PDB file of C-alpha atoms and ligand atoms in Angstrom:
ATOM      1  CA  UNK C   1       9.928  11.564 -75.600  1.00 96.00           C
ATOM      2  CA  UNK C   2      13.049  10.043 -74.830  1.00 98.00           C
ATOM      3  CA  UNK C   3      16.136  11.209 -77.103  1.00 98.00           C
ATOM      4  CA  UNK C   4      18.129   8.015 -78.243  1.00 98.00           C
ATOM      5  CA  UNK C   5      21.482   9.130 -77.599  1.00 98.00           C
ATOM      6  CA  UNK C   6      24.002   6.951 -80.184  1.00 98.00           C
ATOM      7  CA  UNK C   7      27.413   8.928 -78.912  1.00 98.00           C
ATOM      8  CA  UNK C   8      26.977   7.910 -75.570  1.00 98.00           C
ATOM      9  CA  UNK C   9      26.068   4.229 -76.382  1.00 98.00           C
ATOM     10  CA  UNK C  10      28.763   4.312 -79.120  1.00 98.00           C
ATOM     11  CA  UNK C  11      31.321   5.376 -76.094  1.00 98.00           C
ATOM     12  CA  UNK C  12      29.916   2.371 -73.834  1.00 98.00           C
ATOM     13  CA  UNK C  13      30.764  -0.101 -76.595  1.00 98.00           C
ATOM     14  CA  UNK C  14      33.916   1.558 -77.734  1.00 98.00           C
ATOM     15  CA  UNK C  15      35.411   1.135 -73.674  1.00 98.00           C
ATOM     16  CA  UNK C  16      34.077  -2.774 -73.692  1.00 98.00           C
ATOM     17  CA  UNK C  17      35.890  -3.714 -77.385  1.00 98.00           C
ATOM     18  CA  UNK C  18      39.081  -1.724 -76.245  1.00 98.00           C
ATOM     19  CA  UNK C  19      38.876  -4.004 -73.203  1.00 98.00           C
ATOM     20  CA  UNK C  20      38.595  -7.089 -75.271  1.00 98.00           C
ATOM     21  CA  UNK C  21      41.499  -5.930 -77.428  1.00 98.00           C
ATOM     22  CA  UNK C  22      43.818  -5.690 -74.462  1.00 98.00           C
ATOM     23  CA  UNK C  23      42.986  -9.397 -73.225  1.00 98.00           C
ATOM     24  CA  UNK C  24      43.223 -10.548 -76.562  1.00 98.00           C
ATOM     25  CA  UNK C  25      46.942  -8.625 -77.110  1.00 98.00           C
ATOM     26  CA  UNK C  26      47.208  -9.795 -73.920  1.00 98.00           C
ATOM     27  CA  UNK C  27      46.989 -13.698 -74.345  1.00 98.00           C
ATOM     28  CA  UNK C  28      50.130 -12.997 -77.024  1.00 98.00           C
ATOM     29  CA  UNK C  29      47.879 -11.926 -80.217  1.00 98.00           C
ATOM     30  CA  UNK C  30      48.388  -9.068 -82.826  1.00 98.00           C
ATOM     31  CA  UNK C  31      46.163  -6.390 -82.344  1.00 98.00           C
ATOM     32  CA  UNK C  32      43.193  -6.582 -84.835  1.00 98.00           C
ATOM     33  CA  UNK C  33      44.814  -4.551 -88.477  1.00 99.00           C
ATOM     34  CA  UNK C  34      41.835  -2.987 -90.593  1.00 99.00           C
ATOM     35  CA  UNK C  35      42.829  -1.960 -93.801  1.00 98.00           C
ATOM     36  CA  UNK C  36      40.440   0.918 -95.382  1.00 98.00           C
ATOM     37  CA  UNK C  37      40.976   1.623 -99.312  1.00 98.00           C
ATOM     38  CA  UNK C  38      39.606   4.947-100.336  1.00 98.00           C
ATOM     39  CA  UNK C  39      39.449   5.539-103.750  1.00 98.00           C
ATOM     40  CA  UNK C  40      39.452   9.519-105.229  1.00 97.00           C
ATOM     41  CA  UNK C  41      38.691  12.561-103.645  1.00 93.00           C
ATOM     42  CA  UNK C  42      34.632  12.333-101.898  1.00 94.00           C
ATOM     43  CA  UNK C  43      34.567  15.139 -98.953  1.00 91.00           C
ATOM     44  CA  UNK C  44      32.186  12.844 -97.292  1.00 91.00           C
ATOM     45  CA  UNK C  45      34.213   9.443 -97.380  1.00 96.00           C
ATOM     46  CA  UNK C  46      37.492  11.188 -97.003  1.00 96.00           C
ATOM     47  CA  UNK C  47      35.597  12.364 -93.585  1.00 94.00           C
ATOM     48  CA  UNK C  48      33.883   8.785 -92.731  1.00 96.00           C
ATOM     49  CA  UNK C  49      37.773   6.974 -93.643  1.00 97.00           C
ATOM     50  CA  UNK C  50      39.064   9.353 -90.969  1.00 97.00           C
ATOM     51  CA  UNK C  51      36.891   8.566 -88.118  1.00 97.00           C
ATOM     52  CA  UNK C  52      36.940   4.675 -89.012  1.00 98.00           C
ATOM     53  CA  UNK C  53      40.764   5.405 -88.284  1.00 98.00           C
ATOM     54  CA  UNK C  54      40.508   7.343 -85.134  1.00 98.00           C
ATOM     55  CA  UNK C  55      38.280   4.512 -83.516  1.00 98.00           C
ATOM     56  CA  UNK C  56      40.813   1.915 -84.135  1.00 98.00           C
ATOM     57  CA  UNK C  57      43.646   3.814 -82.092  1.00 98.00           C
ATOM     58  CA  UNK C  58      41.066   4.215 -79.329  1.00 98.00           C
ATOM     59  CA  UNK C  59      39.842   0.907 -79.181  1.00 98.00           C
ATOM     60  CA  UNK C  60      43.614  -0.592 -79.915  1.00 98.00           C
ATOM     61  CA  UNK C  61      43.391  -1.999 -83.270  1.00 98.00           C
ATOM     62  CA  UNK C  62      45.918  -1.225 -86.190  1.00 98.00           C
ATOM     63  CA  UNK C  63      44.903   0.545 -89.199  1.00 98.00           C
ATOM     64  CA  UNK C  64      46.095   1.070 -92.534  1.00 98.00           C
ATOM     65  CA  UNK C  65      44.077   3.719 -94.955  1.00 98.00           C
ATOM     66  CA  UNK C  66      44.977   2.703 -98.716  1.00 98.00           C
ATOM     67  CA  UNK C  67      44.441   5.982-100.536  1.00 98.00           C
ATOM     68  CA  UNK C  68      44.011   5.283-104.399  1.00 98.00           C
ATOM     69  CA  UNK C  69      43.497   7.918-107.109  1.00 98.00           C
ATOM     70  CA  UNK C  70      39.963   8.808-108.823  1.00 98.00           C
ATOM     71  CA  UNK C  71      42.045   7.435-112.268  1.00 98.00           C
ATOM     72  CA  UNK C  72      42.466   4.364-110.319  1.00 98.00           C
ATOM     73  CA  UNK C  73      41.449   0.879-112.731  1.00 98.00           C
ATOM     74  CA  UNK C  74      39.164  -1.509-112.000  1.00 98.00           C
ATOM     75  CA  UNK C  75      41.654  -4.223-112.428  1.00 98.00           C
ATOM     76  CA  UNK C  76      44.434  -2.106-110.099  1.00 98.00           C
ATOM     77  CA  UNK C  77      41.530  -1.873-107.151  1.00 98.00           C
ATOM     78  CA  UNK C  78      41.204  -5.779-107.650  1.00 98.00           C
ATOM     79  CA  UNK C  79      44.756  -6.408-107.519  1.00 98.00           C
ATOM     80  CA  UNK C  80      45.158  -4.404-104.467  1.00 98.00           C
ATOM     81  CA  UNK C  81      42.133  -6.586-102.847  1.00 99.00           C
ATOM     82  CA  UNK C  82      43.533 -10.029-103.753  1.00 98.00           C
ATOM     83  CA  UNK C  83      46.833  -8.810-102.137  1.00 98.00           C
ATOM     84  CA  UNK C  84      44.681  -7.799 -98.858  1.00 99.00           C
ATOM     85  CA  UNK C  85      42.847 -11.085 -99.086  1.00 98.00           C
ATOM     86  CA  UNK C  86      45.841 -12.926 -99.246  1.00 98.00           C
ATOM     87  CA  UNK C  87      48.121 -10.736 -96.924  1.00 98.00           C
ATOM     88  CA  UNK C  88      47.752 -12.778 -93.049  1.00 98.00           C
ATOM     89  CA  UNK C  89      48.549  -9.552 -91.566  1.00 98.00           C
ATOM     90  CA  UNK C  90      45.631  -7.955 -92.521  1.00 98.00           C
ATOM     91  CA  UNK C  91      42.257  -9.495 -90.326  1.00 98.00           C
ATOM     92  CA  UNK C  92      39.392  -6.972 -92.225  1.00 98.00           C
ATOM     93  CA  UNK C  93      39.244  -4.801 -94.737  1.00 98.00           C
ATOM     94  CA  UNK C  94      36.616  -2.317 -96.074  1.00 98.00           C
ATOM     95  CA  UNK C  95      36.447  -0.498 -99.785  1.00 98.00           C
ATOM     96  CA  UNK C  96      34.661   3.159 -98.864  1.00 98.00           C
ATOM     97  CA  UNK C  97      31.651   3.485-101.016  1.00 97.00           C
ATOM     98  CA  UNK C  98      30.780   5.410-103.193  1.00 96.00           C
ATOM     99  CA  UNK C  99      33.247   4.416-105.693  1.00 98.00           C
ATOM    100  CA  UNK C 100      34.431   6.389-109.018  1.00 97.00           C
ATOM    101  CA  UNK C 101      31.726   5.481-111.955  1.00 97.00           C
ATOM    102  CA  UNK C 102      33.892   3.168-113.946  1.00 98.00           C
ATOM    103  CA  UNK C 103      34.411   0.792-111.316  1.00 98.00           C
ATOM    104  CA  UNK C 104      31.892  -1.817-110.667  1.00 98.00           C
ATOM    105  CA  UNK C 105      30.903  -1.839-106.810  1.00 98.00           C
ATOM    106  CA  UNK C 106      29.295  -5.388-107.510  1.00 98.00           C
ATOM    107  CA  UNK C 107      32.346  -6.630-108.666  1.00 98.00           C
ATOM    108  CA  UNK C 108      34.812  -5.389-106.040  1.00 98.00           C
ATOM    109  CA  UNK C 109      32.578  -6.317-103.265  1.00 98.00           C
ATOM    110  CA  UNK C 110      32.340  -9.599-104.433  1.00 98.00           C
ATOM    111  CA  UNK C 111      35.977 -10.196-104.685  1.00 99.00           C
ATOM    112  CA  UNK C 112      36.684  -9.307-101.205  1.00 98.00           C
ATOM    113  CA  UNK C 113      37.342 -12.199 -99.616  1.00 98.00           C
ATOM    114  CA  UNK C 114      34.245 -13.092 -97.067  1.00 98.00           C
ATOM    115  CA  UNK C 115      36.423 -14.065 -94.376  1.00 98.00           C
ATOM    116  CA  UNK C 116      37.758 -10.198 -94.402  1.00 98.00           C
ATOM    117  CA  UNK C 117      34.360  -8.709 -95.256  1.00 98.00           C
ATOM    118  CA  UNK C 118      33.883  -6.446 -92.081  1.00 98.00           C
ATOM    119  CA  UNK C 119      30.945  -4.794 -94.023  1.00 98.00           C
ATOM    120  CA  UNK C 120      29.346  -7.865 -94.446  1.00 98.00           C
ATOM    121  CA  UNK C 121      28.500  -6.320 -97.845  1.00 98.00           C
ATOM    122  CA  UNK C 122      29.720  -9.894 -99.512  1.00 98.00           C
ATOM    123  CA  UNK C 123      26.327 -12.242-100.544  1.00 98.00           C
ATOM    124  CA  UNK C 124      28.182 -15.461 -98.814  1.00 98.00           C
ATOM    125  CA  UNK C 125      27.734 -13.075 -95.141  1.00 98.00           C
ATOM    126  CA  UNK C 126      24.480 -11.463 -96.746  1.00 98.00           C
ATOM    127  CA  UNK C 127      23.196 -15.212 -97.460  1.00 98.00           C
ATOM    128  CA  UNK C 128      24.681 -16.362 -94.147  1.00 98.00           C
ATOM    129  CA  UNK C 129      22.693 -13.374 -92.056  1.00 98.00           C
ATOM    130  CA  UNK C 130      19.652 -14.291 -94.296  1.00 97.00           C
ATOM    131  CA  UNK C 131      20.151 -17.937 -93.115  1.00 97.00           C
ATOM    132  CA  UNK C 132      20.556 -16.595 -89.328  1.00 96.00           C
ATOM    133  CA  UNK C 133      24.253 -18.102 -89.618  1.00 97.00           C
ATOM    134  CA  UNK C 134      26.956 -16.486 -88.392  1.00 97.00           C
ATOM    135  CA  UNK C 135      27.838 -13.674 -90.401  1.00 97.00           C
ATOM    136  CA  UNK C 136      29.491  -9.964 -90.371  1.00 98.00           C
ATOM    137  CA  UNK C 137      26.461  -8.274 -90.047  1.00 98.00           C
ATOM    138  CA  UNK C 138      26.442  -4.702 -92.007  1.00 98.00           C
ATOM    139  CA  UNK C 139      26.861  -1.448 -89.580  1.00 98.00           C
ATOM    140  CA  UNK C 140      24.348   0.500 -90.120  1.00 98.00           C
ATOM    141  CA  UNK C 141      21.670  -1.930 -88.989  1.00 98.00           C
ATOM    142  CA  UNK C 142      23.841  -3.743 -86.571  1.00 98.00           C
ATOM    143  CA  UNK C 143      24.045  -0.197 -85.020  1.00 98.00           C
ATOM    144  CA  UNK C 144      20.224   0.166 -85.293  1.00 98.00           C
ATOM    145  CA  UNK C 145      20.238  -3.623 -82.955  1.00 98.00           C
ATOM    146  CA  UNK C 146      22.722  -2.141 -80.809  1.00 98.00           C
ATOM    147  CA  UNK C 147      20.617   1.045 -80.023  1.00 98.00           C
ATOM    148  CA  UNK C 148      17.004  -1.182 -79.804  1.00 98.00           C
ATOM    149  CA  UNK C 149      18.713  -3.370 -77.125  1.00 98.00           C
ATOM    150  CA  UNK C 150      20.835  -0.473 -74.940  1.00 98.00           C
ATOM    151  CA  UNK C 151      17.498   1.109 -74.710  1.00 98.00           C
ATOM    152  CA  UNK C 152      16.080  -1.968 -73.657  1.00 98.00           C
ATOM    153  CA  UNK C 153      12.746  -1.361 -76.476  1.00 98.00           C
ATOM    154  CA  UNK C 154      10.582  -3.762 -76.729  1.00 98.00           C
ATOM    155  CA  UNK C 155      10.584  -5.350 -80.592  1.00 98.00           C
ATOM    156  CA  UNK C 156       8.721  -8.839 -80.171  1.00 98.00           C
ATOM    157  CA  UNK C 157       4.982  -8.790 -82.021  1.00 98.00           C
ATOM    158  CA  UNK C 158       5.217  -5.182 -82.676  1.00 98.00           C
ATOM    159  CA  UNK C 159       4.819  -3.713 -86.168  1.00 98.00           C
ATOM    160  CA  UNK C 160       8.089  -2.649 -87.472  1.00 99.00           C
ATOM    161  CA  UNK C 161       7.439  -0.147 -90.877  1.00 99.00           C
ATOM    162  CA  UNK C 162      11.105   0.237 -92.755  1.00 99.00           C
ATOM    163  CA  UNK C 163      10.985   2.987 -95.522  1.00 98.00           C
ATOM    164  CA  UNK C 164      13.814   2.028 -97.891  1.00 98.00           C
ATOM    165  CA  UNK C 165      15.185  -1.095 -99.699  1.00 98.00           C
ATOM    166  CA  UNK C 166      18.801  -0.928-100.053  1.00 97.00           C
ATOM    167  CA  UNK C 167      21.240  -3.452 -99.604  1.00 95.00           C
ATOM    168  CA  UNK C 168      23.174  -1.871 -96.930  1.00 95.00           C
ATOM    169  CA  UNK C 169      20.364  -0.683 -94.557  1.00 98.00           C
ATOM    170  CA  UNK C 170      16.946  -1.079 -95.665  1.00 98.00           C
ATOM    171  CA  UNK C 171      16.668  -5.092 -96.388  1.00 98.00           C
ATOM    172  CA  UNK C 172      18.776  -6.360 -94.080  1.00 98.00           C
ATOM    173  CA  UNK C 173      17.554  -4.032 -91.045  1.00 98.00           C
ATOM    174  CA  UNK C 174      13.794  -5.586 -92.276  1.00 98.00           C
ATOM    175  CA  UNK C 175      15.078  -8.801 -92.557  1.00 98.00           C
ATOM    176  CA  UNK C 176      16.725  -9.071 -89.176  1.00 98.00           C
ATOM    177  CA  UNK C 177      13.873  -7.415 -87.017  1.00 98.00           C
ATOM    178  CA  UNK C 178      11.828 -10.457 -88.564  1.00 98.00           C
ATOM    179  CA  UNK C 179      14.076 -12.960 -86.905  1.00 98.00           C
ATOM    180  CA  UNK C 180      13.763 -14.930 -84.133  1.00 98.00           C
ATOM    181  CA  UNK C 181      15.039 -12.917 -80.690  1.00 98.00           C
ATOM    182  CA  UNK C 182      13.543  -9.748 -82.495  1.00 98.00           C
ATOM    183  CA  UNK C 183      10.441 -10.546 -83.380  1.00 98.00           C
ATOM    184  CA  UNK C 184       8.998  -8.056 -85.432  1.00 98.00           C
ATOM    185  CA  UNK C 185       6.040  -8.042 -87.995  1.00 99.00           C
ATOM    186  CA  UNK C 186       7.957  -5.814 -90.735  1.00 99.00           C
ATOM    187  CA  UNK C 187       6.984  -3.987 -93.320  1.00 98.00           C
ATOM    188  CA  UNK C 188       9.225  -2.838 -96.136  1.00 98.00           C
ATOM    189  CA  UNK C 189       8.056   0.445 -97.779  1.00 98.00           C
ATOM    190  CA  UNK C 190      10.035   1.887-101.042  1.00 98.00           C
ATOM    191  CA  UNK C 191       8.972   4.305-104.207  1.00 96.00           C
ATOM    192  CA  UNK C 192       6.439   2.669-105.830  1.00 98.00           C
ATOM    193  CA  UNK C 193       4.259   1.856-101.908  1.00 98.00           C
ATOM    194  CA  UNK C 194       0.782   2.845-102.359  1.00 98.00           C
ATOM    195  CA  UNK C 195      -0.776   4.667 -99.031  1.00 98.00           C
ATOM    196  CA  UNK C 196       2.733   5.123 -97.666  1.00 98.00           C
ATOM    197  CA  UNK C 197       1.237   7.082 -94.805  1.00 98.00           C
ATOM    198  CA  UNK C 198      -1.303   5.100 -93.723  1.00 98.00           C
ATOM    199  CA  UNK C 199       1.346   2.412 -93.895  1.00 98.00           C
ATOM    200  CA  UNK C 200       4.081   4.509 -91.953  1.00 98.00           C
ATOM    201  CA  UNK C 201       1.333   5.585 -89.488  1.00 98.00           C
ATOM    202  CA  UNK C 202       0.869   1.664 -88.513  1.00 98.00           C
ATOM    203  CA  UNK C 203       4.259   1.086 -87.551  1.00 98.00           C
ATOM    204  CA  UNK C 204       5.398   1.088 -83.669  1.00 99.00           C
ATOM    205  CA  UNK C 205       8.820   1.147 -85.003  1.00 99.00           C
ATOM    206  CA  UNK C 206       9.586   3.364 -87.917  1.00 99.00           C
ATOM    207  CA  UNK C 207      12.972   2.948 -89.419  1.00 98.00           C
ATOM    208  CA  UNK C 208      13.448   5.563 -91.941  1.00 98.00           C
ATOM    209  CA  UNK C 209      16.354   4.783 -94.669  1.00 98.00           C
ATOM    210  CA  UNK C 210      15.256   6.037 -97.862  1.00 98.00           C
ATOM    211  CA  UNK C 211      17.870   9.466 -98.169  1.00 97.00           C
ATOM    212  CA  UNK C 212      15.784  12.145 -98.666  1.00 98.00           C
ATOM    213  CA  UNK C 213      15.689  14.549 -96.193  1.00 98.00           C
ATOM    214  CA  UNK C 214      12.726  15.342 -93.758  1.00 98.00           C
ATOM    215  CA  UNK C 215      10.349  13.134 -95.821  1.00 98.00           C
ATOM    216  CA  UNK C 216       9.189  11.663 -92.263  1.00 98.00           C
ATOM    217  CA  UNK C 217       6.344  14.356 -91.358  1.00 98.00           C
ATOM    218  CA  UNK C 218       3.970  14.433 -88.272  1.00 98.00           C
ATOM    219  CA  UNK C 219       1.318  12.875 -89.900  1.00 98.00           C
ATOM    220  CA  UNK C 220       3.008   9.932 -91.053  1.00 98.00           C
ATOM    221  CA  UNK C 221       3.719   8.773 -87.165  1.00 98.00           C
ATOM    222  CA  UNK C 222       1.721   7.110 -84.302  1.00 98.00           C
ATOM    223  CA  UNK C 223       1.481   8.609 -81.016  1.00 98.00           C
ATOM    224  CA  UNK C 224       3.925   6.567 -78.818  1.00 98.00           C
ATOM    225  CA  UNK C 225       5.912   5.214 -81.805  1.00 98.00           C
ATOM    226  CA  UNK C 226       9.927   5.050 -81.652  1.00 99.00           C
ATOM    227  CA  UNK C 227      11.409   6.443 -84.684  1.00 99.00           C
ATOM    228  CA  UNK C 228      14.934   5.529 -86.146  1.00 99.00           C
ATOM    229  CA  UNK C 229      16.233   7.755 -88.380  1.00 98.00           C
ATOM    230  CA  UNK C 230      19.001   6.879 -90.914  1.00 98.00           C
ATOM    231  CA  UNK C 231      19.023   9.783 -93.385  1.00 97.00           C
ATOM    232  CA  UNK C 232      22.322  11.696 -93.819  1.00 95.00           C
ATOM    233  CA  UNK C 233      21.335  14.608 -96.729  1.00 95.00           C
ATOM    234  CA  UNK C 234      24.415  17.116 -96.362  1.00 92.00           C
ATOM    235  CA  UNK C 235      22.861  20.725 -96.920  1.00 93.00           C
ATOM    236  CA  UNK C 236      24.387  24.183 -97.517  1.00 94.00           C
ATOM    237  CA  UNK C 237      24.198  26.048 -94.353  1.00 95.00           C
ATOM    238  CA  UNK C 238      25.786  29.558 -93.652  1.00 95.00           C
ATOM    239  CA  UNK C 239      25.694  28.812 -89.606  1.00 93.00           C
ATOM    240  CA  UNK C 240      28.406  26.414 -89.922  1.00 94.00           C
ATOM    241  CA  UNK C 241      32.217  26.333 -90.335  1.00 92.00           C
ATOM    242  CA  UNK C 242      32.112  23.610 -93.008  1.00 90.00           C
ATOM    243  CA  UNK C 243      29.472  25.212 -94.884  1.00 93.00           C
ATOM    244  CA  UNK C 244      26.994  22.752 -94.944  1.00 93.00           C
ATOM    245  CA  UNK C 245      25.254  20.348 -92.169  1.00 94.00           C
ATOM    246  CA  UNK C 246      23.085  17.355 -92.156  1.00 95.00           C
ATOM    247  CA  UNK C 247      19.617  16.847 -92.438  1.00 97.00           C
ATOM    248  CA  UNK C 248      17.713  13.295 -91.637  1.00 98.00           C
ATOM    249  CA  UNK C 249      14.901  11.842 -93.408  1.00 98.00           C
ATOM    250  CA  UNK C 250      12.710  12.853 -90.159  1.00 98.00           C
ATOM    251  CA  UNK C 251      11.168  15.698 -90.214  1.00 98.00           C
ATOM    252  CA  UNK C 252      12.563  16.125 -86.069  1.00 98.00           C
ATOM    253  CA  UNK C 253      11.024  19.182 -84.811  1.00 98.00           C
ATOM    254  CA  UNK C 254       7.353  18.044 -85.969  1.00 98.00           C
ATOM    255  CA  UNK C 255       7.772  14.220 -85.495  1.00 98.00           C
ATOM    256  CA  UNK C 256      10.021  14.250 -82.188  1.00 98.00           C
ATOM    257  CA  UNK C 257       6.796  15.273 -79.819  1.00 98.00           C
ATOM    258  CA  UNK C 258       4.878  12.373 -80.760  1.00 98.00           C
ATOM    259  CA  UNK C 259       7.616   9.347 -80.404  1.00 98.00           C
ATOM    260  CA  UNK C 260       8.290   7.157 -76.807  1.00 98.00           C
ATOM    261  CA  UNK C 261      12.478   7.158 -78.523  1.00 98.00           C
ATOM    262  CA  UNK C 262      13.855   8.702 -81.294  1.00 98.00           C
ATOM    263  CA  UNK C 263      17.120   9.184 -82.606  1.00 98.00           C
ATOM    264  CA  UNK C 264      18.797  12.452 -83.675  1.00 98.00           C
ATOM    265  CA  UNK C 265      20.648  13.422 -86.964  1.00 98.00           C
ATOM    266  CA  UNK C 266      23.794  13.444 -85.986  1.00 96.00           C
ATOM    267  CA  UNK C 267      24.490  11.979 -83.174  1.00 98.00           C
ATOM    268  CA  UNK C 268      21.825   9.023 -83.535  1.00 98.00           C
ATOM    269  CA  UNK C 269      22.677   5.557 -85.890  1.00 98.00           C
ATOM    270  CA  UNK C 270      26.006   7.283 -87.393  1.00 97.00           C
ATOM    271  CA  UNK C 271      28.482   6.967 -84.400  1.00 97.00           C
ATOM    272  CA  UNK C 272      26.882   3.270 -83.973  1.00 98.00           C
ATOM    273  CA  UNK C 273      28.124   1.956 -87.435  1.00 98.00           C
ATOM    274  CA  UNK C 274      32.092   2.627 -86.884  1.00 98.00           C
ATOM    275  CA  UNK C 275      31.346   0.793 -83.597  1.00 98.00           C
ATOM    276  CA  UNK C 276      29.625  -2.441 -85.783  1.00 98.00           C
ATOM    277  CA  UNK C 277      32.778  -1.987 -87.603  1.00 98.00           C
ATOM    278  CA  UNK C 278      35.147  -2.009 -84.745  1.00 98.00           C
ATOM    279  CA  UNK C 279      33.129  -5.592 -83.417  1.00 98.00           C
ATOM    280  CA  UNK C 280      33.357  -7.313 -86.763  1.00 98.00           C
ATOM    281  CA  UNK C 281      37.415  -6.366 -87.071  1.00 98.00           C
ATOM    282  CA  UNK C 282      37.478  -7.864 -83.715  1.00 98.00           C
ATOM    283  CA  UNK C 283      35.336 -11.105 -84.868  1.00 98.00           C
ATOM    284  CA  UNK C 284      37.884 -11.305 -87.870  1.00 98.00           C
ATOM    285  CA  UNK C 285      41.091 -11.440 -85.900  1.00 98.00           C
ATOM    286  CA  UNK C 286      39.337 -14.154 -83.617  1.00 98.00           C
ATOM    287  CA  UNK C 287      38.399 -16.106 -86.699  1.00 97.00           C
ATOM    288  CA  UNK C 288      35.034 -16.143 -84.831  1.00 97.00           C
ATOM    289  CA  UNK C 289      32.524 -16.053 -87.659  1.00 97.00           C
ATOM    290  CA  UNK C 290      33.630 -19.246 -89.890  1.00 94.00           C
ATOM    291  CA  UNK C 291      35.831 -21.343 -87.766  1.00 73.00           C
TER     292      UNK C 291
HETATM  293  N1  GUN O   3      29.719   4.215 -97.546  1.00 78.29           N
HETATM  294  C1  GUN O   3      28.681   4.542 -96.747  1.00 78.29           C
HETATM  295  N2  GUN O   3      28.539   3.633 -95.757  1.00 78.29           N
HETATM  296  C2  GUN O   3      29.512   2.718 -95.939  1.00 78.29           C
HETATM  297  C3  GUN O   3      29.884   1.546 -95.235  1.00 78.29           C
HETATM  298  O1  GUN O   3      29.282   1.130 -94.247  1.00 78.29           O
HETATM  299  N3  GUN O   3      30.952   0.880 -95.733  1.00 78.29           N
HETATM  300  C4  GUN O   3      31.626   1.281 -96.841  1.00 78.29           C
HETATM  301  N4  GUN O   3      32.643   0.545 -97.260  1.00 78.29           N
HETATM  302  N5  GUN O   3      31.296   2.373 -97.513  1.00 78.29           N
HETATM  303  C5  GUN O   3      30.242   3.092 -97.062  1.00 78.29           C
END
């Protein structure tokens, strides 16, 4: 079993953008500015804002964190993202999810303006990826691509089983891997799949993005399959300063034995998606993706 190690491939990628950011300030440019709005008081995106902003000073970019209270209006977050869209000085920006209940995530994702979508969460870069355009593609399965290709796994003809069908990971992660360059026969499994295990069990690559922790067991997996594990349950734990820790939706302990790769929780797909982030702020300031 070979451990899929996302910090140190995170830290490969992180030294090759901060390279292209000095030839690009370099040739006389700006350095890429990525604008984060946070809106209210989440522990966990207060902690996910904070380590989006500690990659751009190490890769060179500028960043601005817009902190908004949980009060905050739908209209005021919209008027604050048509300034951003219109602002030149600003190349991406990114509204942290999850926000407050009265505000409509639909809504403010689709009035970010697709040109500074760096989540690719908009459905003109959703269509686009569909499309195989060019596109911001979202972070959490560009960092699943990024992993699959440092590692060097073989995707093409293989049976690719995805357990989960949200926007952000699930269906685009299926959608991709059935593209051409990747190959895959996928397989989307969600709540209402009948024989999940039998299903999971037939997959050579199991992607598991459906948030509940440890649902992955032993006898859901192939001998010899590589797992990818997405979950990130927090959990109260008394061994750890914070007081809680996370949990994936792999079952490790019991499933790790039988994989070829699998990736750990943490330290697997999370420290890929600031770097997806990091590539498409560096895409936006190069105007790479529409011009
Ligand atoms: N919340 C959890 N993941 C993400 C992400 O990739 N982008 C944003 N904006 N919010 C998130």
């Amino acid at each position: 079993m070979q451990l899929i190690d996302g910090k140190e491939v995170a830290a490969s990628l992180r030294k090759e953008i901060k390279a292209e950011v000095e030839k690009w300030v370099a040739a006389g440019h700006k350095a890429p500015h990525l604008v984060a709005i946070l809106v209210g008081n989440d522990g966990a995106s207060q902690t996910y804002v904070g380590h989006k902003e500690k990659c751009c000073g190490e890769v060179g970019f500028r960043s601005t964190v817009l902190r908004m209270a949980e009060n905050t209006t739908e209209e005021q977050l919209l008027a604050e993202i048509k300034k951003l869209n219109e602002n030149p000085d600003v190349d991406g920006f990114i509204v942290q999810l999850p926000l407050p209940k009265h505000i409509s995530e639909q809504k403010v994702i689709e009035a970010i303006d697709p040109h500074k979508d760096v989540d690719g969460f908009h459905p003109v870069n959703t269509g686009r990826m569909i499309s195989g355009l060019p596109s911001y593609l979202p972070a959490t399965p560009d960092g699943i691509l990024e992993l699959l290709k440092y590692y060097k796994i073989e995707t093409a003809g293989k049976h690719c089983v995805v357990i989960g069908r949200s926007n952000i990971v699930g269906r685009p992660i299926a959608n991709l891997l059935s593209q051409k360059g990747w190959d895959c026969t996928v397989t989307i499994c969600h709540s209402r799949t009948k024989n999940l295990t039998e299903v999971v069990k037939s997959g050579d690559i199991v992607i598991a993005a459906l948030g509940v922790a440890e649902f992955v067991k032993a006898d859901m997996i192939k001998k010899g399959a590589v797992v990818i594990d997405v979950g990130i349950t927090r959990v109260p734990s008394d061994k750890t300063k914070s007081g809680w820790k996370l949990l994936g939706d792999v079952k490790f302990d019991e499933v790790s034995p039988l994989c070829s790769y699998i990736t750990p929780v943490p330290g697997g797909v999370g420290p890929m998606t600031i770097i997806s982030l990091m590539k498409n702020t560096l895409k936006a300031a190069r105007k790479e993706i529409y011009e």
